[in-house]
mmCIF file of C-alpha atoms in Angstrom:
data_model
loop_
_atom_site.group_PDB
_atom_site.id
_atom_site.type_symbol
_atom_site.label_atom_id
_atom_site.label_comp_id
_atom_site.label_asym_id
_atom_site.label_seq_id
_atom_site.Cartn_x
_atom_site.Cartn_y
_atom_site.Cartn_z
ATOM 1 C CA MET A 137 -21.000 -12.880 -36.749
ATOM 2 C CA ASP A 138 -19.509 -9.396 -37.188
ATOM 3 C CA LYS A 139 -17.218 -9.075 -34.163
ATOM 4 C CA LEU A 140 -15.523 -5.895 -35.366
ATOM 5 C CA GLY A 141 -18.907 -4.340 -36.106
ATOM 6 C CA ASP A 142 -20.098 -5.231 -32.618
ATOM 7 C CA MET A 143 -16.949 -3.724 -31.102
ATOM 8 C CA ASP A 144 -17.461 -0.510 -33.060
ATOM 9 C CA LEU A 145 -21.102 -0.362 -31.989
ATOM 10 C CA PHE A 146 -20.248 -0.958 -28.331
ATOM 11 C CA VAL A 147 -17.541 1.726 -28.368
ATOM 12 C CA ARG A 148 -20.005 4.224 -29.838
ATOM 13 C CA VAL A 149 -22.589 3.400 -27.164
ATOM 14 C CA VAL A 150 -20.096 3.978 -24.331
ATOM 15 C CA LYS A 151 -18.685 7.181 -25.835
ATOM 16 C CA ASN A 152 -22.168 8.609 -26.420
ATOM 17 C CA GLY A 153 -23.510 7.456 -23.077
ATOM 18 C CA GLY A 154 -26.647 6.023 -24.659
ATOM 19 C CA LEU A 155 -28.103 3.712 -27.290
ATOM 20 C CA ALA A 156 -30.152 6.335 -29.134
ATOM 21 C CA ALA A 157 -27.264 8.779 -29.621
ATOM 22 C CA ALA A 158 -24.964 5.990 -30.813
ATOM 23 C CA GLY A 159 -27.685 4.690 -33.128
ATOM 24 C CA ARG A 160 -28.040 8.090 -34.791
ATOM 25 C CA GLU A 161 -24.330 7.957 -35.722
ATOM 26 C CA ILE A 162 -24.725 4.698 -37.611
ATOM 27 C CA GLY A 163 -28.359 4.932 -38.733
ATOM 28 C CA LEU A 164 -29.941 2.353 -36.412
ATOM 29 C CA SER A 165 -33.092 2.738 -34.316
ATOM 30 C CA PRO A 166 -32.963 2.443 -30.495
ATOM 31 C CA ALA A 167 -34.758 -0.909 -30.776
ATOM 32 C CA SER A 168 -32.126 -2.234 -33.195
ATOM 33 C CA MET A 169 -29.328 -0.936 -30.996
ATOM 34 C CA SER A 170 -30.830 -2.588 -27.933
ATOM 35 C CA ALA A 171 -31.186 -5.892 -29.814
ATOM 36 C CA ARG A 172 -27.514 -5.753 -30.910
ATOM 37 C CA VAL A 173 -26.291 -5.071 -27.367
ATOM 38 C CA ASN A 174 -28.536 -7.806 -25.952
ATOM 39 C CA ALA A 175 -27.123 -10.274 -28.479
ATOM 40 C CA LEU A 176 -23.606 -9.216 -27.557
ATOM 41 C CA GLU A 177 -24.251 -9.766 -23.854
ATOM 42 C CA GLU A 178 -25.885 -13.112 -24.586
ATOM 43 C CA ARG A 179 -22.888 -14.214 -26.642
ATOM 44 C CA TYR A 180 -20.486 -13.538 -23.773
ATOM 45 C CA GLY A 181 -22.884 -14.596 -21.030
ATOM 46 C CA THR A 182 -22.440 -11.438 -18.985
ATOM 47 C CA ARG A 183 -23.858 -7.941 -18.615
ATOM 48 C CA LEU A 184 -21.725 -5.332 -20.352
ATOM 49 C CA LEU A 185 -23.788 -2.187 -19.700
ATOM 50 C CA ASN A 186 -25.537 -0.620 -16.732
ATOM 51 C CA ARG A 187 -28.684 0.947 -18.169
ATOM 52 C CA SER A 188 -31.018 3.618 -16.845
ATOM 53 C CA THR A 189 -33.726 5.634 -18.567
ATOM 54 C CA ARG A 190 -31.288 8.448 -19.368
ATOM 55 C CA HIS A 191 -27.810 6.999 -19.405
ATOM 56 C CA VAL A 192 -25.778 3.843 -19.899
ATOM 57 C CA SER A 193 -22.324 3.053 -18.545
ATOM 58 C CA PRO A 194 -20.089 0.005 -18.851
ATOM 59 C CA THR A 195 -19.934 -2.632 -16.144
ATOM 60 C CA GLU A 196 -16.500 -3.768 -14.977
ATOM 61 C CA THR A 197 -16.497 -6.449 -17.688
ATOM 62 C CA GLY A 198 -17.925 -3.941 -20.146
ATOM 63 C CA GLN A 199 -15.077 -1.549 -19.423
ATOM 64 C CA GLN A 200 -12.577 -4.299 -20.188
ATOM 65 C CA PHE A 201 -14.380 -5.059 -23.452
ATOM 66 C CA TYR A 202 -14.449 -1.334 -24.301
ATOM 67 C CA ASP A 203 -10.707 -0.891 -23.642
ATOM 68 C CA ALA A 204 -9.792 -3.911 -25.754
ATOM 69 C CA SER A 205 -12.187 -2.872 -28.523
ATOM 70 C CA LEU A 206 -10.641 0.599 -28.764
ATOM 71 C CA CYS A 207 -7.171 -0.863 -29.218
ATOM 72 C CA ILE A 208 -8.238 -3.586 -31.657
ATOM 73 C CA LEU A 209 -10.159 -1.122 -33.823
ATOM 74 C CA ALA A 210 -7.152 1.222 -33.832
ATOM 75 C CA ASP A 211 -4.903 -1.659 -34.928
ATOM 76 C CA VAL A 212 -7.322 -2.557 -37.735
ATOM 77 C CA ASP A 213 -7.398 1.062 -38.932
ATOM 78 C CA GLU A 214 -3.614 1.145 -38.917
ATOM 79 C CA MET A 215 -3.341 -2.144 -40.825
ATOM 80 C CA GLU A 216 -5.843 -0.995 -43.434
ATOM 81 C CA SER A 217 -3.967 2.266 -43.919
ATOM 82 C CA GLN A 218 -0.753 0.336 -44.528
ATOM 83 C CA ILE A 219 -2.475 -1.925 -47.042
ATOM 84 C CA PHE A 220 -4.052 0.980 -48.905
ATOM 85 C CA THR A 221 -0.872 3.039 -48.989
ATOM 86 C CA GLY A 222 1.315 0.025 -49.728
ATOM 87 C CA GLN A 223 3.942 1.020 -47.196
ATOM 88 C CA GLU A 224 4.849 0.563 -43.546
ATOM 89 C CA SER A 225 4.083 4.169 -42.635
ATOM 90 C CA LEU A 226 2.456 5.240 -39.401
ATOM 91 C CA ASN A 227 -1.102 6.433 -39.885
ATOM 92 C CA GLY A 228 -4.130 7.540 -37.943
ATOM 93 C CA SER A 229 -5.020 9.823 -35.064
ATOM 94 C CA LEU A 230 -2.843 10.342 -32.006
ATOM 95 C CA ARG A 231 -4.712 11.827 -29.035
ATOM 96 C CA ILE A 232 -2.492 12.921 -26.166
ATOM 97 C CA THR A 233 -3.135 14.801 -22.939
ATOM 98 C CA ALA A 234 -0.543 16.548 -20.781
ATOM 99 C CA SER A 235 -0.305 19.242 -18.134
ATOM 100 C CA SER A 236 -0.288 22.788 -19.472
ATOM 101 C CA ASP A 237 3.307 23.804 -18.743
ATOM 102 C CA MET A 238 4.817 20.416 -19.604
ATOM 103 C CA GLY A 239 2.784 20.267 -22.797
ATOM 104 C CA GLN A 240 3.850 23.689 -24.028
ATOM 105 C CA LEU A 241 7.500 23.398 -23.008
ATOM 106 C CA HIS A 242 8.263 19.836 -24.072
ATOM 107 C CA ILE A 243 5.471 17.624 -25.434
ATOM 108 C CA ALA A 244 4.442 19.981 -28.239
ATOM 109 C CA ASN A 245 8.027 20.001 -29.528
ATOM 110 C CA VAL A 246 8.242 16.210 -29.574
ATOM 111 C CA LEU A 247 4.854 15.954 -31.256
ATOM 112 C CA SER A 248 5.772 18.473 -33.974
ATOM 113 C CA GLN A 249 8.918 16.541 -34.855
ATOM 114 C CA PHE A 250 7.003 13.252 -34.754
ATOM 115 C CA VAL A 251 4.392 14.514 -37.216
ATOM 116 C CA GLU A 252 7.126 15.898 -39.459
ATOM 117 C CA ASP A 253 8.688 12.423 -39.508
ATOM 118 C CA HIS A 254 5.292 10.723 -39.936
ATOM 119 C CA PRO A 255 3.045 13.068 -41.962
ATOM 120 C CA ASN A 256 0.107 10.640 -42.050
ATOM 121 C CA ILE A 257 -0.369 11.022 -38.298
ATOM 122 C CA THR A 258 -3.179 13.354 -37.214
ATOM 123 C CA PRO A 259 -2.258 14.719 -33.763
ATOM 124 C CA TYR A 260 -4.435 16.175 -31.018
ATOM 125 C CA LEU A 261 -2.750 17.588 -27.904
ATOM 126 C CA HIS A 262 -5.070 18.339 -24.985
ATOM 127 C CA LEU A 263 -3.491 20.518 -22.282
ATOM 128 C CA THR A 264 -4.990 20.655 -18.822
ATOM 129 C CA ASP A 265 -3.787 20.540 -15.242
ATOM 130 C CA GLY A 266 -7.011 18.827 -14.213
ATOM 131 C CA LEU A 267 -7.593 15.097 -13.961
ATOM 132 C CA VAL A 268 -8.510 13.340 -17.211
ATOM 133 C CA ASN A 269 -10.054 9.899 -17.645
ATOM 134 C CA ILE A 270 -8.041 8.880 -20.679
ATOM 135 C CA ILE A 271 -10.194 5.826 -21.407
ATOM 136 C CA GLU A 272 -13.557 7.595 -21.321
ATOM 137 C CA GLU A 273 -12.219 10.544 -23.324
ATOM 138 C CA GLY A 274 -10.422 8.390 -25.876
ATOM 139 C CA PHE A 275 -6.804 9.431 -25.336
ATOM 140 C CA ALA A 276 -4.016 7.149 -26.472
ATOM 141 C CA LEU A 277 -1.796 8.264 -23.616
ATOM 142 C CA ALA A 278 -1.234 10.913 -20.968
ATOM 143 C CA ILE A 279 1.977 12.527 -19.738
ATOM 144 C CA ARG A 280 1.583 13.222 -16.037
ATOM 145 C CA TYR A 281 3.505 13.607 -12.804
ATOM 146 C CA GLY A 282 3.156 11.145 -9.978
ATOM 147 C CA GLY A 283 1.963 7.630 -9.325
ATOM 148 C CA LEU A 284 -0.965 5.702 -10.682
ATOM 149 C CA PRO A 285 -3.998 5.016 -8.460
ATOM 150 C CA ASP A 286 -5.916 3.182 -11.223
ATOM 151 C CA SER A 287 -4.491 -0.332 -11.657
ATOM 152 C CA SER A 288 -6.239 -0.764 -15.017
ATOM 153 C CA LEU A 289 -3.768 1.722 -16.512
ATOM 154 C CA VAL A 290 -0.061 1.348 -17.196
ATOM 155 C CA ALA A 291 2.466 3.935 -15.996
ATOM 156 C CA ARG A 292 5.977 4.055 -17.429
ATOM 157 C CA LYS A 293 8.503 6.439 -15.913
ATOM 158 C CA LEU A 294 9.614 9.009 -18.472
ATOM 159 C CA ALA A 295 11.922 11.280 -16.488
ATOM 160 C CA SER A 296 13.023 11.977 -12.933
ATOM 161 C CA SER A 297 12.132 15.325 -11.454
ATOM 162 C CA HIS A 298 11.780 17.089 -8.137
ATOM 163 C CA ARG A 299 9.990 20.122 -6.779
ATOM 164 C CA VAL A 300 11.653 23.511 -6.432
ATOM 165 C CA LEU A 301 10.571 26.811 -4.955
ATOM 166 C CA CYS A 302 11.603 29.555 -7.342
ATOM 167 C CA ALA A 303 11.228 33.257 -7.959
ATOM 168 C CA SER A 304 12.674 35.852 -10.302
ATOM 169 C CA PRO A 305 15.831 37.797 -9.318
ATOM 170 C CA GLU A 306 13.767 41.001 -9.511
ATOM 171 C CA TYR A 307 11.244 39.702 -6.977
ATOM 172 C CA LEU A 308 13.954 38.482 -4.616
ATOM 173 C CA LYS A 309 15.783 41.813 -4.868
ATOM 174 C CA LEU A 310 12.585 43.605 -3.900
ATOM 175 C CA LYS A 311 11.298 41.238 -1.184
ATOM 176 C CA GLY A 312 14.493 39.419 -0.144
ATOM 177 C CA ALA A 313 15.104 35.674 -0.354
ATOM 178 C CA PRO A 314 13.360 33.710 2.437
ATOM 179 C CA GLN A 315 15.786 31.905 4.733
ATOM 180 C CA THR A 316 13.253 29.992 6.847
ATOM 181 C CA LEU A 317 9.888 28.361 6.252
ATOM 182 C CA GLU A 318 8.296 30.906 8.552
ATOM 183 C CA ALA A 319 9.544 33.677 6.268
ATOM 184 C CA LEU A 320 7.213 32.401 3.524
ATOM 185 C CA ASN A 321 4.388 34.073 5.463
ATOM 186 C CA GLU A 322 5.847 37.428 4.431
ATOM 187 C CA HIS A 323 6.066 36.527 0.745
ATOM 188 C CA ASP A 324 3.704 36.372 -2.225
ATOM 189 C CA CYS A 325 3.154 32.715 -3.049
ATOM 190 C CA LEU A 326 1.751 31.569 -6.371
ATOM 191 C CA VAL A 327 -0.640 28.686 -5.801
ATOM 192 C CA MET A 328 -2.057 26.020 -8.102
ATOM 193 C CA THR A 329 -5.716 25.070 -7.792
ATOM 194 C CA ARG A 330 -7.361 21.702 -8.370
ATOM 195 C CA GLY A 331 -10.866 22.378 -9.566
ATOM 196 C CA THR A 332 -11.705 25.440 -7.488
ATOM 197 C CA GLU A 333 -9.654 24.400 -4.445
ATOM 198 C CA PRO A 334 -6.296 26.152 -3.939
ATOM 199 C CA LEU A 335 -3.481 23.691 -3.117
ATOM 200 C CA THR A 336 -2.178 25.714 -0.185
ATOM 201 C CA ASN A 337 -0.513 22.835 1.695
ATOM 202 C CA TRP A 338 3.132 22.739 0.615
ATOM 203 C CA TYR A 339 5.335 19.916 1.923
ATOM 204 C CA PHE A 340 8.799 20.451 3.354
ATOM 205 C CA GLN A 341 11.529 18.278 4.840
ATOM 206 C CA THR A 342 12.548 19.420 8.326
ATOM 207 C CA ASP A 343 14.499 17.953 11.234
ATOM 208 C CA ASP A 344 11.138 16.643 12.486
ATOM 209 C CA GLY A 345 10.407 14.880 9.203
ATOM 210 C CA LEU A 346 8.029 15.690 6.392
ATOM 211 C CA VAL A 347 5.616 18.467 7.347
ATOM 212 C CA ALA A 348 2.833 20.350 5.593
ATOM 213 C CA ARG A 349 2.770 24.117 5.853
ATOM 214 C CA SER A 350 -0.271 26.175 4.964
ATOM 215 C CA ILE A 351 0.641 28.861 2.441
ATOM 216 C CA ARG A 352 -1.126 32.153 1.881
ATOM 217 C CA GLY A 353 -1.693 32.421 -1.837
ATOM 218 C CA ALA A 354 -1.208 35.888 -3.278
ATOM 219 C CA ARG A 355 -2.351 34.580 -6.679
ATOM 220 C CA SER A 356 -3.791 31.250 -7.756
ATOM 221 C CA SER A 357 -4.577 29.515 -11.030
ATOM 222 C CA ASN A 358 -5.484 26.090 -12.383
ATOM 223 C CA ASP A 359 -2.886 26.569 -15.152
ATOM 224 C CA GLY A 360 0.714 25.651 -14.366
ATOM 225 C CA ALA A 361 2.021 27.617 -17.348
ATOM 226 C CA LEU A 362 0.449 30.779 -15.932
ATOM 227 C CA ILE A 363 2.000 30.101 -12.522
ATOM 228 C CA ARG A 364 5.438 29.931 -14.186
ATOM 229 C CA ARG A 365 4.723 33.102 -16.178
ATOM 230 C CA TRP A 366 3.785 34.976 -13.001
ATOM 231 C CA ALA A 367 7.007 33.822 -11.350
ATOM 232 C CA LEU A 368 9.028 35.027 -14.364
ATOM 233 C CA GLU A 369 7.229 38.391 -14.217
ATOM 234 C CA GLY A 370 8.256 38.856 -10.580
ATOM 235 C CA GLU A 371 4.855 38.332 -8.994
ATOM 236 C CA GLY A 372 5.957 35.855 -6.323
ATOM 237 C CA ILE A 373 7.358 32.451 -5.351
ATOM 238 C CA ALA A 374 6.156 29.343 -7.203
ATOM 239 C CA LEU A 375 6.371 25.637 -6.382
ATOM 240 C CA LYS A 376 7.214 23.961 -9.692
ATOM 241 C CA SER A 377 8.580 20.757 -11.137
ATOM 242 C CA TYR A 378 12.246 21.194 -11.992
ATOM 243 C CA LEU A 379 11.562 19.858 -15.504
ATOM 244 C CA GLU A 380 9.381 22.891 -16.179
ATOM 245 C CA VAL A 381 11.766 25.564 -14.890
ATOM 246 C CA ALA A 382 15.214 24.046 -15.566
ATOM 247 C CA ALA A 383 15.856 26.275 -18.582
ATOM 248 C CA ASP A 384 14.729 29.374 -16.664
ATOM 249 C CA ILE A 385 16.992 28.518 -13.733
ATOM 250 C CA LYS A 386 20.008 27.864 -15.957
ATOM 251 C CA ALA A 387 19.424 31.157 -17.779
ATOM 252 C CA GLY A 388 19.104 33.077 -14.498
ATOM 253 C CA ARG A 389 15.470 34.029 -15.092
ATOM 254 C CA LEU A 390 14.459 32.178 -11.915
ATOM 255 C CA ASN A 391 16.350 31.409 -8.708
ATOM 256 C CA ILE A 392 15.745 28.497 -6.338
ATOM 257 C CA VAL A 393 14.974 29.360 -2.705
ATOM 258 C CA LEU A 394 14.775 27.232 0.467
ATOM 259 C CA GLU A 395 16.330 24.325 -1.420
ATOM 260 C CA ARG A 396 17.361 22.413 1.697
ATOM 261 C CA TYR A 397 13.725 22.123 2.804
ATOM 262 C CA LEU A 398 12.412 20.589 -0.410
ATOM 263 C CA PRO A 399 11.675 16.864 0.007
ATOM 264 C CA ASP A 400 12.417 13.931 -2.238
ATOM 265 C CA PHE A 401 9.083 12.140 -1.900
ATOM 266 C CA SER A 402 10.567 8.864 -3.106
ATOM 267 C CA LYS A 403 12.925 8.810 -0.093
ATOM 268 C CA SER A 404 11.126 10.865 2.516
ATOM 269 C CA GLY A 405 8.942 8.179 4.087
ATOM 270 C CA ALA A 406 5.835 10.126 3.110
ATOM 271 C CA THR A 407 2.476 8.577 3.890
ATOM 272 C CA LYS A 408 0.161 7.417 1.122
ATOM 273 C CA LYS A 409 -2.079 10.435 1.817
ATOM 274 C CA GLN A 410 0.846 12.843 1.571
ATOM 275 C CA LEU A 411 2.044 11.257 -1.655
ATOM 276 C CA THR A 412 -1.450 11.549 -3.114
ATOM 277 C CA GLN A 413 -1.715 15.195 -2.101
ATOM 278 C CA SER A 414 1.735 15.978 -3.419
ATOM 279 C CA SER A 415 0.868 14.323 -6.774
ATOM 280 C CA GLY A 416 4.399 12.869 -6.937
ATOM 281 C CA THR A 417 7.404 14.337 -8.686
ATOM 282 C CA ASP A 418 8.564 12.004 -11.470
ATOM 283 C CA LEU A 419 7.101 12.277 -14.957
ATOM 284 C CA HIS A 420 5.219 9.253 -16.348
ATOM 285 C CA ILE A 421 3.621 8.093 -19.569
ATOM 286 C CA ILE A 422 0.204 6.612 -18.803
ATOM 287 C CA TYR A 423 -1.799 4.466 -21.200
ATOM 288 C CA PRO A 424 -4.652 1.938 -21.008
ATOM 289 C CA SER A 425 -3.031 -1.459 -21.560
ATOM 290 C CA ARG A 426 0.200 -3.332 -22.221
ATOM 291 C CA GLN A 427 -1.615 -5.252 -24.962
ATOM 292 C CA TYR A 428 -2.945 -3.928 -28.251
ATOM 293 C CA VAL A 429 -0.845 -0.740 -28.181
ATOM 294 C CA PRO A 430 -0.955 0.637 -31.764
ATOM 295 C CA LYS A 431 2.358 1.064 -33.552
ATOM 296 C CA ARG A 432 1.935 4.826 -33.779
ATOM 297 C CA VAL A 433 1.517 5.029 -30.001
ATOM 298 C CA LYS A 434 4.553 2.814 -29.400
ATOM 299 C CA ALA A 435 6.572 4.962 -31.794
ATOM 300 C CA PHE A 436 5.537 8.179 -30.040
ATOM 301 C CA ILE A 437 6.429 6.700 -26.648
ATOM 302 C CA GLU A 438 9.885 5.898 -28.036
ATOM 303 C CA ALA A 439 10.179 9.471 -29.350
ATOM 304 C CA LEU A 440 9.283 10.845 -25.916
ATOM 305 C CA GLN A 441 11.834 8.608 -24.204
ATOM 306 C CA ALA A 442 14.578 9.661 -26.622
ATOM 307 C CA TYR A 443 13.754 13.341 -26.159
ATOM 308 C CA PHE A 444 13.819 13.330 -22.360
ATOM 309 C CA LYS A 445 16.955 11.199 -22.346
ATOM 310 C CA SER A 446 18.672 13.832 -24.473
ATOM 311 C CA LEU A 447 17.812 16.746 -22.166
ATOM 312 C CA ASP A 448 20.734 18.336 -20.352
ATOM 313 C CA LEU A 449 19.111 18.931 -16.959
#
């Protein structure tokens, strides 16, 4: 009984979305692949895959088996590398995903130092402001703002943050600093998009509680780093995480506006819907499981925690 071989085979099937494609990777026919998966399901007495003529996907139990298999196989690779090299060095791939601005400003720096300290690590940093399924796409961890709707993942708070409205001194000199929420209607607002949908509802704390105000976007982008760049270039007012603009604010490149209206979502009594739409404000490390976390992933999490703890914000 080759349990590790079966785990590797099952992982390949899920990643490729089919038996034939996975079989081509390891030189097995579709019939042989089907027989191996059938034997695996018979061994555990449960169905692990939903199968159609064109695609396969894991069942709920299959997803659990897939998650555990990924981690176990990573641990085996790490152990073998240590045996072959004869030392307790960190080895293997490290796949990370983060938002664009956060990744460029902070995560890339931590990763560069980590690889310098551990040269046998092969890093991959995927930057996107879109939603990523870290399990399906094989990421060790994600660095994201906000809470965690998927209970099968683990979220560990990395740093506190809050939202700020900010613009360059040049823009504010030209257009004037808004003093009321209504005055935002007269300003150029820089708006993030999710997919193709502009996020034009910005939340503010008023005497009447937390309210959403529809914003007219002068420019929009799905890239948070571009939104910050536009703000620095004087193109308008941006709603950003303080972690991403702290250095610009301290250096006087950006100024905060309407600060008294910006809510602390952790204390504002926001509804679940509002919290979901706001995406939260604190920065988290997100990863698949508390068990079977490879040493290289644990070490990188520790490096991230040390870095953000050292920041003078």
